Amino acid sequence: MKTHYKISQFFVPAALLLIWITGLTSCKKDKDNYPAMPAITIEGDSTVSLKPGDAIVVTVKFDAPGPDTRLLINKNSGPYRSIRLDENAVSYTFNEDMVSETAAEGDSITYEFVLTNGANQKKSSTVSFTANVEVYPTITIGSETLYNVTIPEDGILTSGAITLAPKRKYYISSSIEFSETTKFSAGTGTEIYLNSAATNKINLTFDAGSQVNINGTATEPVVITSDKTLLGTGAAAGDWGVFNIKGDGNGSNSGSVNHLRLEYGGSRAFRLQDVGNGTQVDYVQVYKSLEEAIMVTNGDVNMSHLITTDCQGAGYRLGDAYAGKIQFAIALTTIYTAELDEFTVRETASPVIANLSIIGPGETVNNTSGMRLRAASAAKIYNAIVAFYPRRGVRLNDDVVITDLNGPTVFAYSYVFKVPKDPFRDDRTGGTNPFAGTYSGGVGSNPFFNNITFSSTGVRSYEEIDGIAVGDYTPTATKASAFNPAILNSFFKEAAFVGAIESPDKDWTVGWVRNPDGTIRTAN
C-alpha cells in the first residue's frame, strides 16, 4: 500500500503536466491555423477630389481573411468604424460618409483601413484614402485647367473667407473686395491668374478689419499674375490693377504676407494704406507693374526682403505719415521708362531703412534718377547702394532737414557710384547736399561715412562695389560696413554690410524671384 501510494502521488502531477502540455500544443495549433498576414489595398486612386455634399466611396481589397476578422477604419487619425467581415470576403466598399456641406477649399479627409484577425492577434498593414475638397468649378485658360473662384455678389465678400489651397491654380474673373472680418488665404505654391480682359482692371482690396494670409516659400511662392501668361498673348504691365491692403492704423494687424510675387500689375500694384506693425510683410516681389510698384502711406508696418523689377513708374513710394521700418529691399531697373525717381520718400513719412539696393538702367540712358527725399519727410537710411543712373543718385527737395547722424534725415554708411551727373543733388533753397561731405581749407569731411574720398584739390571720388552692375544687385563678395542696423531696433537683423544682398552664397532672391528676362533667379 505504501509503494502504491507513492506511485499514485507521482502519477497525479505527471498527468496534470501532460494535460497542460497538451493544452499548450492545442492552443499553438489553433493560433497557427489563423491565416497569414492578410494583404490589403485600395481599389483605384488613393486620393480623389470631391465637392461639399459628395458621397465618399472607397473599395478596399484583401486576401480572404479567415474567421473572426474585422476591418477597422480611422477617420482623420481617430477611430471611426469596426466592421465584422465574412471569412471568405475579398473586398469591402465603404460608402457611409460624405463631404460636409460646410467644407472649405483645400480641406481634406483621410481614412485609414486595417484588418485584424481574432482578438487583434494579427494585423494587416494600414492603407490610406484621402478626399481633397474642391469648392470651385474648373475653367480652361489656354491649355491649363484652373479653379474658377466664385465672385461674391457685387464683387464684395461681406462674411466668411476665400481660401485657395496650396499648389492649386486659380482664375479670378473680376475684382473682389474683402469687407471687415472676412479673410483671404493662399497656401504654398498657389498660382492665381487674373482676367486681363475684364471690363475694369481687377483689384483685390482688403478693407480695414479683414485678414490676409499669404503663405508661400522660397521654392514655392504664391504668384498673382496675368492670364495672358497662359494665353500666350504677351503679358504686360497693367494687365490687372492692385493688391491693396487697408489697415486700422499704427500697431494694427492685417495678417501676413510671405513669399508673394505680383506680376504685370497696374499702378501701385502692392498698395498698403494705414497698415500697422502687427502685420507681417516679408519676401515680396513686384514684377513689371505700371507706375509705383510698392506704395505705402500712413501706418507703421515693418517690411523686409522686398524687390521691385522693371516697374514702369518707380519702385517705391513711401508717403503721408508712414513710420515703419524696412530692411533688405531692392529696386532693379534695366530699361528706361520715364523721367522719374526710383525710390521716393515724401510728405511727412519717417521710415527707418537699412540694407537697400537701388540699381538703375545705366549711366547713358535718359534722365531717370535714383533716390529722392522730399517735402517734410524724415527718412533714416543706412547701408544703401544707389548705382547706375545718369543723374541724381540721391536728391533732396523742399523742407527736408539734415543736421548730423542723430538728425531727422540720415543717409549714411552708404555707396553712390556710376552716377555721372549730380550723384548727390540738393534742390533745397541754398542747399548743398551734406551727404556728399564737404571740402574746406584743404581738408575733406565725410560726417555720414559714405563712399566718398577727396583728392588734394577737393575733387570727390566714389568707391565702387565689385559685382554690382546693370541688372545685377549681388556683390562679388561682402562689402563690410562699420554700421550694424541691429542696434537701431529689435526689428532689424544683424547686417553689417552694404546693400540688400550680402554675398552670392547669401542671396535671398534665389528660387522665387523673377529676373528681368522672365527666368527664375538661380544661385550664381
XYZ file of C-alpha atoms in Angstrom:
524
model
C 0.000 0.000 0.000
C 2.810 2.337 0.840
C 4.540 1.781 -2.526
C 1.250 2.148 -4.405
C 0.614 5.423 -2.599
C 3.952 6.791 -3.756
C 3.245 5.802 -7.377
C -0.152 7.478 -7.233
C 1.437 10.547 -5.695
C 3.823 10.753 -8.663
C 1.215 9.912 -11.277
C -1.243 12.737 -10.495
C 1.197 15.645 -11.029
C 2.569 13.950 -14.130
C -0.931 13.663 -15.544
C -1.584 17.332 -14.865
C 1.654 18.266 -16.591
C 0.674 16.176 -19.608
C -2.714 17.881 -19.801
C -1.047 21.331 -19.589
C 1.433 20.487 -22.347
C -1.352 19.098 -24.498
C -3.343 22.286 -23.984
C -0.422 24.438 -24.975
C 0.128 22.400 -28.100
C -3.543 22.608 -28.976
C -3.590 26.412 -28.475
C -0.470 26.785 -30.581
C -2.057 24.729 -33.356
C -5.234 26.851 -33.178
C -3.183 30.044 -33.344
C -1.122 28.720 -36.222
C -4.363 27.945 -38.037
C -5.064 31.693 -38.433
C -4.321 32.888 -41.964
C -1.016 34.561 -42.748
C -0.779 38.354 -42.559
C -3.540 39.472 -44.961
C -2.703 41.927 -47.732
C -4.944 44.986 -48.132
C -5.062 47.543 -50.948
C -7.184 50.458 -52.151
C -9.009 49.768 -55.403
C -8.376 52.656 -57.782
C -6.905 56.008 -56.753
C -5.997 56.539 -53.126
C -6.527 60.299 -53.480
C -9.616 61.903 -55.029
C -11.089 65.392 -55.315
C -14.671 65.926 -54.164
C -17.061 68.802 -53.609
C -19.074 69.608 -50.466
C -22.024 67.215 -50.240
C -20.408 64.499 -52.373
C -20.568 60.893 -51.162
C -17.297 59.294 -50.155
C -16.966 55.834 -51.694
C -13.873 53.679 -51.446
C -13.345 49.958 -52.017
C -10.618 48.061 -50.195
C -9.456 44.653 -51.434
C -7.761 41.944 -49.411
C -6.955 38.232 -49.232
C -9.721 36.003 -47.826
C -9.209 36.950 -44.192
C -10.491 33.858 -42.416
C -12.793 33.690 -39.387
C -13.418 36.457 -36.871
C -11.856 39.246 -38.946
C -12.664 42.921 -38.620
C -11.995 45.920 -40.814
C -11.016 48.841 -38.609
C -11.491 52.331 -40.086
C -9.975 55.546 -38.758
C -11.076 58.989 -39.931
C -8.561 61.828 -39.671
C -6.474 59.724 -37.243
C -9.390 58.928 -34.919
C -11.436 55.679 -34.587
C -14.477 55.667 -36.879
C -15.843 52.155 -37.654
C -15.226 48.484 -36.802
C -16.814 46.104 -39.316
C -17.004 42.300 -38.998
C -16.140 40.623 -42.304
C -17.263 37.334 -43.781
C -14.351 34.890 -43.584
C -14.383 34.461 -47.376
C -14.718 38.153 -48.243
C -12.150 39.626 -50.625
C -13.314 43.265 -50.683
C -15.395 45.825 -48.851
C -16.953 49.014 -50.217
C -17.169 51.859 -47.724
C -19.927 54.335 -48.598
C -21.144 55.549 -45.231
C -19.846 59.120 -45.234
C -19.972 62.339 -47.262
C -18.078 65.609 -47.554
C -19.563 68.189 -45.211
C -21.618 70.899 -46.873
C -19.531 73.429 -44.942
C -16.144 72.025 -46.002
C -13.712 74.654 -47.251
C -11.476 74.718 -50.307
C -8.353 72.734 -49.561
C -9.819 70.743 -46.674
C -9.027 67.039 -46.723
C -10.495 63.906 -45.148
C -8.225 60.909 -44.654
C -9.392 57.365 -43.906
C -7.130 54.542 -42.737
C -8.074 50.888 -43.206
C -6.531 47.913 -41.371
C -7.557 44.246 -40.938
C -7.427 42.441 -37.596
C -7.729 38.667 -37.116
C -9.076 37.132 -33.938
C -8.583 39.216 -30.824
C -6.300 41.649 -32.643
C -3.627 38.969 -32.773
C -2.658 39.727 -36.357
C -2.992 42.927 -38.384
C -2.531 43.836 -41.991
C -0.561 46.881 -42.996
C -2.524 50.142 -42.988
C -3.709 51.722 -46.231
C -4.959 55.289 -46.573
C -7.525 57.058 -48.732
C -7.781 60.857 -48.933
C -10.602 63.024 -50.248
C -9.496 66.584 -51.060
C -12.183 69.241 -51.121
C -12.762 71.354 -54.241
C -15.220 74.191 -53.748
C -14.875 75.837 -57.147
C -15.743 74.664 -60.671
C -12.995 74.438 -63.260
C -12.283 76.567 -66.302
C -9.779 76.132 -69.115
C -7.485 79.063 -69.916
C -5.166 78.313 -72.787
C -4.224 74.694 -72.165
C -4.436 74.931 -68.360
C -7.336 73.794 -66.200
C -7.870 76.251 -63.347
C -10.302 76.520 -60.466
C -12.692 79.392 -61.206
C -13.117 81.370 -57.989
C -16.744 82.297 -57.363
C -17.114 86.082 -57.312
C -19.374 87.267 -54.463
C -22.411 89.412 -55.198
C -21.386 92.881 -56.415
C -17.793 91.745 -56.011
C -17.899 92.270 -52.236
C -17.294 89.471 -49.732
C -19.329 90.535 -46.703
C -18.702 87.499 -44.495
C -16.673 84.315 -44.347
C -13.473 83.609 -46.224
C -11.969 82.804 -49.589
C -9.346 80.101 -49.213
C -7.084 78.984 -52.041
C -5.382 75.649 -51.461
C -1.646 75.012 -51.724
C -0.250 74.063 -55.135
C -3.522 74.683 -56.967
C -4.104 77.080 -59.844
C -6.983 79.562 -59.736
C -8.710 82.032 -62.028
C -10.320 85.266 -60.841
C -12.591 86.875 -63.410
C -13.331 90.236 -61.729
C -12.457 92.371 -58.716
C -13.087 91.247 -55.148
C -13.354 93.490 -52.102
C -12.932 91.847 -48.701
C -15.036 93.565 -46.046
C -14.257 93.858 -42.360
C -13.999 90.434 -40.582
C -13.536 88.491 -43.843
C -10.403 86.529 -44.674
C -8.294 85.627 -47.675
C -5.761 82.795 -47.588
C -3.413 81.340 -50.193
C -1.051 78.459 -49.476
C 2.346 77.281 -50.608
C 2.713 77.319 -54.376
C -0.750 78.725 -55.102
C -0.965 80.361 -58.544
C -3.659 82.980 -59.181
C -4.419 84.127 -62.726
C -6.370 87.367 -63.172
C -8.631 88.111 -66.121
C -6.776 90.649 -68.267
C -9.896 91.192 -70.394
C -12.110 92.318 -67.506
C -14.110 95.479 -68.223
C -12.456 97.131 -65.239
C -8.945 96.168 -64.191
C -9.089 93.569 -61.440
C -8.288 94.760 -57.935
C -8.011 92.637 -54.817
C -8.896 95.023 -51.994
C -8.755 94.204 -48.301
C -10.681 96.637 -46.133
C -9.634 97.586 -42.628
C -10.502 94.732 -40.291
C -10.104 91.996 -42.894
C -7.239 89.496 -42.776
C -4.765 88.453 -45.464
C -2.715 85.276 -45.106
C -0.245 84.587 -47.916
C 1.973 81.621 -47.081
C 4.458 80.954 -49.866
C 8.004 79.649 -49.541
C 11.395 80.334 -51.113
C 10.855 77.470 -53.555
C 7.075 77.743 -53.962
C 5.900 81.345 -53.663
C 2.312 82.451 -54.050
C 2.036 84.038 -57.512
C -0.574 86.532 -58.696
C -0.240 87.183 -62.408
C -1.970 87.878 -65.712
C -3.942 85.178 -67.514
C -2.018 86.201 -70.629
C 0.878 84.134 -69.315
C -1.325 81.125 -70.130
C -2.890 82.508 -73.298
C 0.454 83.264 -74.898
C -0.706 86.739 -75.942
C 2.057 88.757 -74.305
C 1.525 89.605 -70.650
C 2.359 93.234 -69.887
C 2.367 95.813 -67.124
C -1.175 96.920 -66.346
C -2.931 93.651 -67.201
C -4.649 93.942 -63.807
C -4.879 96.534 -61.045
C -3.741 96.462 -57.426
C -3.311 94.196 -54.415
C -4.450 96.690 -51.788
C -4.340 96.171 -48.009
C -6.045 98.779 -45.820
C -5.269 98.669 -42.119
C -6.556 100.185 -38.888
C -3.549 102.406 -38.231
C -0.346 102.142 -36.262
C 0.046 98.854 -34.415
C -2.849 97.137 -36.201
C -2.719 93.620 -37.636
C -3.940 92.882 -41.162
C -2.415 89.388 -41.337
C 0.757 88.173 -43.009
C 2.313 88.158 -46.464
C 5.222 85.780 -47.019
C 6.826 84.963 -50.378
C 4.400 86.665 -52.738
C 5.202 87.522 -56.359
C 2.960 90.034 -58.116
C 3.377 90.111 -61.900
C 2.097 92.584 -64.528
C 0.010 94.631 -62.109
C -1.137 98.199 -62.533
C -0.239 101.459 -60.861
C 0.836 100.848 -57.247
C 0.485 97.102 -57.609
C 1.330 96.429 -53.946
C -0.547 99.113 -52.036
C -0.533 99.421 -48.244
C -2.713 102.049 -46.562
C -2.618 102.675 -42.813
C -1.280 99.161 -42.205
C 0.118 98.553 -38.718
C 3.208 96.794 -37.411
C 1.171 93.819 -36.230
C 1.117 92.852 -39.908
C 3.978 90.748 -41.244
C 5.289 91.552 -44.725
C 8.331 89.510 -45.711
C 9.555 88.446 -49.165
C 7.511 90.282 -51.795
C 8.404 90.885 -55.441
C 6.556 93.271 -57.735
C 7.466 92.410 -61.325
C 6.774 94.723 -64.279
C 3.994 96.914 -62.920
C 2.762 100.341 -64.022
C 3.837 103.413 -62.052
C 4.936 102.807 -58.449
C 5.382 99.141 -57.667
C 5.161 99.424 -53.869
C 3.307 102.359 -52.346
C 2.930 102.697 -48.590
C 1.057 105.547 -46.907
C 0.415 106.080 -43.200
C 0.618 103.230 -40.693
C 3.802 101.732 -39.292
C 4.014 98.330 -40.976
C 7.506 96.820 -40.933
C 8.705 95.045 -44.078
C 11.711 93.029 -45.170
C 13.052 91.264 -48.263
C 11.303 93.385 -50.885
C 12.195 93.631 -54.561
C 10.764 95.572 -57.487
C 11.829 94.632 -61.009
C 11.457 96.728 -64.175
C 8.395 98.599 -62.966
C 7.450 101.481 -65.240
C 6.688 104.171 -62.695
C 9.334 103.697 -59.980
C 9.915 101.001 -57.434
C 8.930 102.547 -54.094
C 6.857 105.459 -52.867
C 6.680 105.970 -49.115
C 4.361 108.792 -48.167
C 1.945 110.616 -45.920
C 2.798 109.760 -42.300
C 4.266 106.297 -42.887
C 6.552 105.473 -39.945
C 7.578 101.842 -40.391
C 10.875 100.060 -40.767
C 12.310 98.337 -43.847
C 15.318 96.037 -44.162
C 16.699 94.226 -47.215
C 14.990 95.971 -50.141
C 15.913 96.088 -53.832
C 14.797 98.291 -56.716
C 16.104 96.923 -60.027
C 15.545 98.698 -63.334
C 17.154 97.588 -66.587
C 15.152 99.713 -69.033
C 14.233 103.381 -69.310
C 10.510 104.004 -68.872
C 10.089 107.633 -67.770
C 11.837 110.571 -66.116
C 11.187 109.646 -62.543
C 12.742 108.679 -59.229
C 13.062 105.001 -58.427
C 12.775 105.426 -54.645
C 10.850 108.343 -53.123
C 10.108 109.368 -49.542
C 7.630 112.237 -49.306
C 5.049 114.161 -47.259
C 5.835 113.574 -43.560
C 6.933 109.955 -43.890
C 9.655 108.947 -41.425
C 10.751 105.393 -42.282
C 13.926 103.796 -40.966
C 15.591 101.751 -43.711
C 18.661 99.522 -43.772
C 20.346 97.396 -46.427
C 18.853 98.915 -49.543
C 19.990 98.409 -53.156
C 18.758 100.728 -55.925
C 20.264 99.634 -59.241
C 19.466 101.637 -62.362
C 19.497 101.014 -66.123
C 22.890 102.604 -66.772
C 24.798 105.858 -66.957
C 23.848 106.727 -70.542
C 20.068 106.183 -70.581
C 17.590 109.058 -70.425
C 17.069 111.071 -67.289
C 15.815 108.570 -64.768
C 17.029 109.028 -61.180
C 17.808 107.060 -58.033
C 16.515 108.266 -54.652
C 14.534 111.386 -53.801
C 13.827 112.690 -50.304
C 11.256 115.460 -50.452
C 8.538 117.553 -48.778
C 8.801 117.380 -44.969
C 9.877 113.750 -44.851
C 12.435 112.477 -42.348
C 13.899 109.174 -43.520
C 16.859 107.470 -41.906
C 18.719 105.246 -44.390
C 21.780 103.112 -43.691
C 23.953 100.661 -45.643
C 22.426 101.548 -49.017
C 23.641 101.291 -52.608
C 22.496 103.685 -55.350
C 24.218 102.981 -58.656
C 23.980 103.154 -62.465
C 21.835 106.218 -63.051
C 22.605 109.051 -65.478
C 21.936 111.681 -62.803
C 20.678 112.422 -59.306
C 21.731 109.456 -57.249
C 20.397 110.949 -54.001
C 18.275 114.080 -54.405
C 16.980 116.433 -51.697
C 13.948 118.716 -52.060
C 11.605 121.044 -50.237
C 11.756 121.055 -46.440
C 13.934 118.039 -45.698
C 16.045 118.805 -42.622
C 19.555 117.388 -42.246
C 21.884 118.009 -39.325
C 24.079 115.035 -38.426
C 23.886 111.286 -37.761
C 21.388 111.963 -34.979
C 19.253 114.341 -37.010
C 15.810 113.823 -38.562
C 17.075 112.807 -42.026
C 20.055 110.494 -42.488
C 21.730 108.800 -45.456
C 24.820 107.133 -44.037
C 27.337 104.313 -44.383
C 26.197 104.036 -47.986
C 27.555 103.868 -51.538
C 26.595 106.004 -54.529
C 28.520 105.314 -57.745
C 28.230 105.197 -61.516
C 26.086 108.354 -61.432
C 27.991 110.818 -63.644
C 25.813 113.892 -63.075
C 24.775 115.152 -59.639
C 25.344 111.954 -57.653
C 24.294 113.976 -54.598
C 21.847 116.670 -55.674
C 20.269 119.315 -53.470
C 17.286 121.320 -54.756
C 16.518 122.905 -51.414
C 16.853 126.666 -51.342
C 20.533 127.395 -50.900
C 21.205 123.760 -50.059
C 24.357 121.733 -50.575
C 23.766 118.035 -50.083
C 25.617 117.246 -46.838
C 25.588 113.506 -47.552
C 28.349 114.169 -50.096
C 30.660 115.569 -47.445
C 32.477 118.893 -47.585
C 35.918 120.166 -48.536
C 37.343 123.306 -46.983
C 40.801 124.630 -46.359
C 42.407 121.623 -47.949
C 40.552 119.221 -45.665
C 37.747 116.866 -46.652
C 34.982 115.906 -44.240
C 32.661 112.908 -44.579
C 30.401 113.058 -41.499
C 27.901 110.499 -42.853
C 30.585 107.928 -43.671
C 29.531 107.412 -47.266
C 31.815 106.138 -50.055
C 33.476 109.475 -50.708
C 37.133 110.450 -50.716
C 38.711 113.768 -51.680
C 41.776 114.490 -53.758
C 44.304 117.084 -52.685
C 42.340 119.629 -54.695
C 38.942 118.651 -53.287
C 37.717 116.511 -56.165
C 35.417 113.750 -54.969
C 35.786 110.118 -55.955
C 33.313 107.345 -55.217
C 34.365 103.845 -54.275
C 32.564 101.141 -56.242
C 31.476 97.641 -55.274
C 32.605 94.698 -57.400
C 29.768 92.681 -58.900
C 27.166 95.440 -58.787
C 26.138 96.220 -62.374
C 23.141 96.992 -64.555
C 20.772 94.097 -63.944
C 22.831 92.681 -61.056
C 22.415 93.562 -57.385
C 24.686 90.841 -55.960
C 28.231 91.847 -54.968
C 31.160 89.600 -55.733
C 31.914 89.467 -52.016
C 30.650 91.013 -48.798
C 31.165 94.778 -48.641
C 31.515 95.304 -44.909
C 30.014 98.310 -43.169
C 31.021 99.938 -39.912
C 27.331 100.192 -39.085
C 25.181 97.302 -37.863
C 21.450 98.133 -38.076
C 20.666 95.667 -35.296
C 21.499 98.481 -32.864
C 18.548 100.518 -34.146
C 15.655 98.338 -33.068
C 14.773 94.700 -32.416
C 13.131 94.522 -35.850
C 16.478 94.847 -37.620
C 18.666 91.797 -38.170
C 22.445 91.702 -37.828
C 23.646 93.064 -41.167
C 26.944 94.956 -41.001
C 27.255 95.068 -44.778
C 26.264 97.408 -47.586
C 23.266 96.660 -49.787
C 20.365 94.222 -49.659
C 22.391 91.123 -50.577
C 25.477 90.264 -48.559
C 27.172 87.861 -50.984
C 26.372 85.330 -53.734
C 26.008 82.488 -51.248
C 23.533 84.505 -49.170
C 21.208 85.658 -51.936
C 17.653 85.586 -50.559
C 16.152 86.147 -54.024
C 17.229 82.741 -55.354
C 14.457 80.296 -56.212
C 11.425 82.592 -56.156
C 12.284 85.976 -57.721
C 11.839 86.556 -61.443
C 14.730 88.138 -63.356
C 14.089 90.972 -65.840
C 14.178 88.426 -68.688
C 11.441 86.372 -67.018
C 13.575 83.494 -65.755
C 13.563 82.478 -62.103
C 16.701 83.508 -60.288
C 19.228 80.752 -59.610
C 22.356 80.690 -57.485
C 25.484 82.150 -59.065
